[in-house]
PDB file of C-alpha atoms and ligand atoms in Angstrom:
ATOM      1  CA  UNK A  12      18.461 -23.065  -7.757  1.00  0.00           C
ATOM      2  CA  UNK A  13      19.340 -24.655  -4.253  1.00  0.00           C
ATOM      3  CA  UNK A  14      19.002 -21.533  -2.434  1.00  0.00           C
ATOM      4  CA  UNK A  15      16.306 -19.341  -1.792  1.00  0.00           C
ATOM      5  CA  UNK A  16      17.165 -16.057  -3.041  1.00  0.00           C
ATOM      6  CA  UNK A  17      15.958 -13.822  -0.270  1.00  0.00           C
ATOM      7  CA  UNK A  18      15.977  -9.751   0.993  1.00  0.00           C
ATOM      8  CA  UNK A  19      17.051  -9.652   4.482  1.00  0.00           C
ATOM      9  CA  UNK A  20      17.754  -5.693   4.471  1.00  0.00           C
ATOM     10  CA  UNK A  21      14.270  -4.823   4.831  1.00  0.00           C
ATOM     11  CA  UNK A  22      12.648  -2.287   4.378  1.00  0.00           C
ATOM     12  CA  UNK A  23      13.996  -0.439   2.065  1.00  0.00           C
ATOM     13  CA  UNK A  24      13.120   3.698   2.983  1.00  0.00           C
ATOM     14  CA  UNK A  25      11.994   5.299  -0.400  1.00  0.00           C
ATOM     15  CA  UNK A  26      11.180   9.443  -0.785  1.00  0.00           C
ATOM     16  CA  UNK A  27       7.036   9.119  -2.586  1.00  0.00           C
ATOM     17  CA  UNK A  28       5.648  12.067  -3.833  1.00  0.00           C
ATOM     18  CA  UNK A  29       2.503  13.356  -1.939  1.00  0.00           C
ATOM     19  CA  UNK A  30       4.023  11.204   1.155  1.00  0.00           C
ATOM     20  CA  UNK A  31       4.480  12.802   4.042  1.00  0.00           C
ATOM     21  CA  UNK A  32       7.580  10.341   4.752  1.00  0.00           C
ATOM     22  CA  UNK A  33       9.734   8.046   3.627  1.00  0.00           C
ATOM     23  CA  UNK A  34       7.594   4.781   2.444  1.00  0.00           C
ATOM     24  CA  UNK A  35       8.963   1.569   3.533  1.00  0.00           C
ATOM     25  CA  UNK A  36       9.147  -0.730   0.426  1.00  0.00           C
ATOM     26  CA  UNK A  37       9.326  -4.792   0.956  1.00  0.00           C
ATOM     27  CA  UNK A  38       9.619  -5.376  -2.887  1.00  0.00           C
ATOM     28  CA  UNK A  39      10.887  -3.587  -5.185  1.00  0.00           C
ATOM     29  CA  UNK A  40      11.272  -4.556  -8.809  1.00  0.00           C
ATOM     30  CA  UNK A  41      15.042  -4.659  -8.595  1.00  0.00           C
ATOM     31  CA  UNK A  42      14.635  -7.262  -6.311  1.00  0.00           C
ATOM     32  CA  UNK A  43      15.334 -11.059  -7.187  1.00  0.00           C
ATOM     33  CA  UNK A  44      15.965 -10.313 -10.767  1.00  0.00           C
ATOM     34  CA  UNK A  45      13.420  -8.222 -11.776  1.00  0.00           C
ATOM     35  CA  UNK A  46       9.607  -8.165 -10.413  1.00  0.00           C
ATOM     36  CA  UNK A  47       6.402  -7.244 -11.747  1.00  0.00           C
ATOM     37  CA  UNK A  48       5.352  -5.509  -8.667  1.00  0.00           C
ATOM     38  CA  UNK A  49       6.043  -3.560  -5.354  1.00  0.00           C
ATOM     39  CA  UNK A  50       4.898  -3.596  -2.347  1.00  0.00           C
ATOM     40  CA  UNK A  51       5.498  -1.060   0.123  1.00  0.00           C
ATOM     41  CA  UNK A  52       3.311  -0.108   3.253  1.00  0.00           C
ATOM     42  CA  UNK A  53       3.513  -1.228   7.130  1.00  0.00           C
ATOM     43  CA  UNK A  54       1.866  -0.900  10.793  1.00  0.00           C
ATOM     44  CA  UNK A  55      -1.015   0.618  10.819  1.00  0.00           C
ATOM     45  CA  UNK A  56      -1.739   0.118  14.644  1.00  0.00           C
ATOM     46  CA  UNK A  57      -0.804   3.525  15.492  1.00  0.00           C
ATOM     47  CA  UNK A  58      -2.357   5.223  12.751  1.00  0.00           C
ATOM     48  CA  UNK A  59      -5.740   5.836  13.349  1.00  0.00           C
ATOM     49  CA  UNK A  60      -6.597   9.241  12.178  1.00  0.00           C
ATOM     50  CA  UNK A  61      -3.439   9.706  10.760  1.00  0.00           C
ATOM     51  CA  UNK A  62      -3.359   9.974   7.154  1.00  0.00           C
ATOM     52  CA  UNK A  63       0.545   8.774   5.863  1.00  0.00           C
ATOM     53  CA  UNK A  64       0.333  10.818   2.540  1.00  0.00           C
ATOM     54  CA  UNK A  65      -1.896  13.408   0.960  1.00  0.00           C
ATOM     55  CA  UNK A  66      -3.874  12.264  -2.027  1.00  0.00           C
ATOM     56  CA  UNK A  67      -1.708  11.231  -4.792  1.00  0.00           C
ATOM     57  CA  UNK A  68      -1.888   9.573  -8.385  1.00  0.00           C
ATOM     58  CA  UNK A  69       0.351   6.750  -9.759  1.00  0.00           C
ATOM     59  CA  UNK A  70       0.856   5.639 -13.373  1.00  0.00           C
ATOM     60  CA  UNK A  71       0.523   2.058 -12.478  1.00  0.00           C
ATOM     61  CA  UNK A  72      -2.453   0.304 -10.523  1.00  0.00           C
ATOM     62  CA  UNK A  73      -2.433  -0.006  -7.058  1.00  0.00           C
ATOM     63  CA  UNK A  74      -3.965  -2.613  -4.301  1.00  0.00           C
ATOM     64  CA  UNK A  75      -4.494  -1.773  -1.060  1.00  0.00           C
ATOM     65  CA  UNK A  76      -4.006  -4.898   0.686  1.00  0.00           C
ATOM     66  CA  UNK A  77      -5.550  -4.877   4.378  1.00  0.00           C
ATOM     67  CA  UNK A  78      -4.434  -7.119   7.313  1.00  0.00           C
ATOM     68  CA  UNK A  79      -5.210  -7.866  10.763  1.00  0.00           C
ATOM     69  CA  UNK A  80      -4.673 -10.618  13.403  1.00  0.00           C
ATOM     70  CA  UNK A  81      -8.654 -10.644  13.825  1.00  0.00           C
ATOM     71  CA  UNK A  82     -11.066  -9.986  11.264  1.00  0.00           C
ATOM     72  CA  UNK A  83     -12.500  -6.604  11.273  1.00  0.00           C
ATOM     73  CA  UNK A  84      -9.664  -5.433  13.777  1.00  0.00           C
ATOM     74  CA  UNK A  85      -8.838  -2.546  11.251  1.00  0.00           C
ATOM     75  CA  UNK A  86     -10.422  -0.241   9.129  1.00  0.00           C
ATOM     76  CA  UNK A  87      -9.950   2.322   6.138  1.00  0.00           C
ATOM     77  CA  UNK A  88     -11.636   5.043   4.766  1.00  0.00           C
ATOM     78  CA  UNK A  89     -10.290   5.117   0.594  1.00  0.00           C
ATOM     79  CA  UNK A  90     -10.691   8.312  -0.658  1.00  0.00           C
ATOM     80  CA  UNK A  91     -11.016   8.628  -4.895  1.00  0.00           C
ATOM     81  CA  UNK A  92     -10.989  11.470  -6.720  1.00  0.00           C
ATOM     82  CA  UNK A  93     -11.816  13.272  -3.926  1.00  0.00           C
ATOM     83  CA  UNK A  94     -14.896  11.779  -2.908  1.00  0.00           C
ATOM     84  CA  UNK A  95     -15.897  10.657   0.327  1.00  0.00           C
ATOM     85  CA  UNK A  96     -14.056   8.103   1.291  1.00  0.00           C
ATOM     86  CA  UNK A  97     -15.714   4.280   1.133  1.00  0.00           C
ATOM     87  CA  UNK A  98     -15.024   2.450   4.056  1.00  0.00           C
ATOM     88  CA  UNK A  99     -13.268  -1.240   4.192  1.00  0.00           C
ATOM     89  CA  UNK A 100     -12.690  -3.369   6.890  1.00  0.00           C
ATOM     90  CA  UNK A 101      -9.714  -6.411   7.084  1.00  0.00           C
ATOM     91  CA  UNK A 102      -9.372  -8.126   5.487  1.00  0.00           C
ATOM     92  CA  UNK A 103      -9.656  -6.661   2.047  1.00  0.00           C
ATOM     93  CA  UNK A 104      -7.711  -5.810  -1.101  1.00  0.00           C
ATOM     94  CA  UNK A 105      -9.454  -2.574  -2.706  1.00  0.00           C
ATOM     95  CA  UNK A 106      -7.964  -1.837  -6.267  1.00  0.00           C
ATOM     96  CA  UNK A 107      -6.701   1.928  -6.920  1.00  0.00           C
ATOM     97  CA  UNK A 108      -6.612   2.180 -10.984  1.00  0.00           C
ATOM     98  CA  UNK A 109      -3.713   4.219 -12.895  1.00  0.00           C
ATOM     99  CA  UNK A 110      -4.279   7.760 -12.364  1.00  0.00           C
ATOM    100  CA  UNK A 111      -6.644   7.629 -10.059  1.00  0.00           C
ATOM    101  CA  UNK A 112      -6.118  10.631  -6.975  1.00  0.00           C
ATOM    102  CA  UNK A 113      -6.371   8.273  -4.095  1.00  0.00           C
ATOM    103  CA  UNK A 114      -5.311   8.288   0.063  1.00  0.00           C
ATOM    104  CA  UNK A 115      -6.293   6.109   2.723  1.00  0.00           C
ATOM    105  CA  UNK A 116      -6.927   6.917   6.257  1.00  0.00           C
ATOM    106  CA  UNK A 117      -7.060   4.620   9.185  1.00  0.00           C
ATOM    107  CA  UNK A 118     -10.023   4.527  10.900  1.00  0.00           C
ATOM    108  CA  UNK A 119      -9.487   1.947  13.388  1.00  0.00           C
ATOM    109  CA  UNK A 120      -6.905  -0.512  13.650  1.00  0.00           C
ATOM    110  CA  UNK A 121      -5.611  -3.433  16.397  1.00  0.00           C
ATOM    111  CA  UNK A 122      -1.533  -3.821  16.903  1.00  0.00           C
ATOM    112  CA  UNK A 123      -0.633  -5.905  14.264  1.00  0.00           C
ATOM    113  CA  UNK A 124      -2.543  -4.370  11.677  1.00  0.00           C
ATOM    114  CA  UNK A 125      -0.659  -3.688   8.423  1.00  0.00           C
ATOM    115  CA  UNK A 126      -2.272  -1.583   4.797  1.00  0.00           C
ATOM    116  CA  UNK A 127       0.227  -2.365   2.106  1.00  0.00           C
ATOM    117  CA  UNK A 128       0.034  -0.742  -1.439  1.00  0.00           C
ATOM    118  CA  UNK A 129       0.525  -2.982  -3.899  1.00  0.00           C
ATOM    119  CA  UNK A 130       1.644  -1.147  -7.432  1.00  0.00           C
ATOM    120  CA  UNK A 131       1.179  -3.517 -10.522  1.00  0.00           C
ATOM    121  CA  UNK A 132       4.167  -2.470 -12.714  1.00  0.00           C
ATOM    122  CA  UNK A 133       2.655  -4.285 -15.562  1.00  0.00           C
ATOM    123  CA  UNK A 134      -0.709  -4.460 -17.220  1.00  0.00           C
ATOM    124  CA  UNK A 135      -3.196  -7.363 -15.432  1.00  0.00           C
ATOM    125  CA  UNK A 136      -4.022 -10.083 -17.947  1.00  0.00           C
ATOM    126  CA  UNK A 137      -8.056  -8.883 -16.980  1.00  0.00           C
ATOM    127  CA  UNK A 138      -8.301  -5.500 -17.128  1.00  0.00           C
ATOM    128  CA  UNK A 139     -10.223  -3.411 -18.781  1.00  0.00           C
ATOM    129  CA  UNK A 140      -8.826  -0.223 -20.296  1.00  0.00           C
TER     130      UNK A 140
HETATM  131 ZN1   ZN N 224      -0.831   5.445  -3.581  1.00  0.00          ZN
END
């Protein structure tokens, strides 16, 4: 391969149930052949308070991957199972397992601060059952 083989029409809008609105994906696993994951997610600057979906379950793990420009700049209350929610500041990567009811909510968060779901479409080499 000479060239890269890269997605320029990003994001790609996708309907997710217990979303309140369309979820911008950045990988899918159509993309380049075929991927083991998806990641989907965004801006969370203008979020705070704001939950984006209501809790929800997935049949594949998820990784909430949490970004700033400075450390600490943002923050996330993760909600499982309906439990209070167990606060995380960036950056971190919190694991949501398979079937787990889950939502995050912004608590605080700089421009330039992005929460992307990562869904692991196939089993981690790892984990336990
Ligand atoms: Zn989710």
């Amino acid at each position: 391969m000479t060239t890269p083989h890269a997605v320029t029409e990003l994001p790609q809008w996708r309907q997710v149930e217990g979303h309140f609105r369309q979820v911008p994906y950045f990988l899918t696993r159509e993309m380049m052949g075929g991927l083991p994951f998806e990641i989907a997610g965004g801006h969370i600057g203008d979020l705070v308070g704001k939950p984006v979906a209501e809790p929800h379950v997935h049949d594949v793990d998820e990784i909430y991957l949490l970004l700033s420009p400075e450390p600490g700049a943002a923050v996330i209350d993760v909600e499982l199972n309906d439990a209070p929610g167990v606060t995380y500041r960036s950056p971190a990567a919190i694991l949501v397992p398979a079937g787990v009811k889950h939502r995050f909510v912004t608590r605080q968060a700089s421009q330039g601060s992005y929460c992307f779901g990562i869904f692991v479409l196939e089993s981690r080499p790892g984990a336990t059952p």
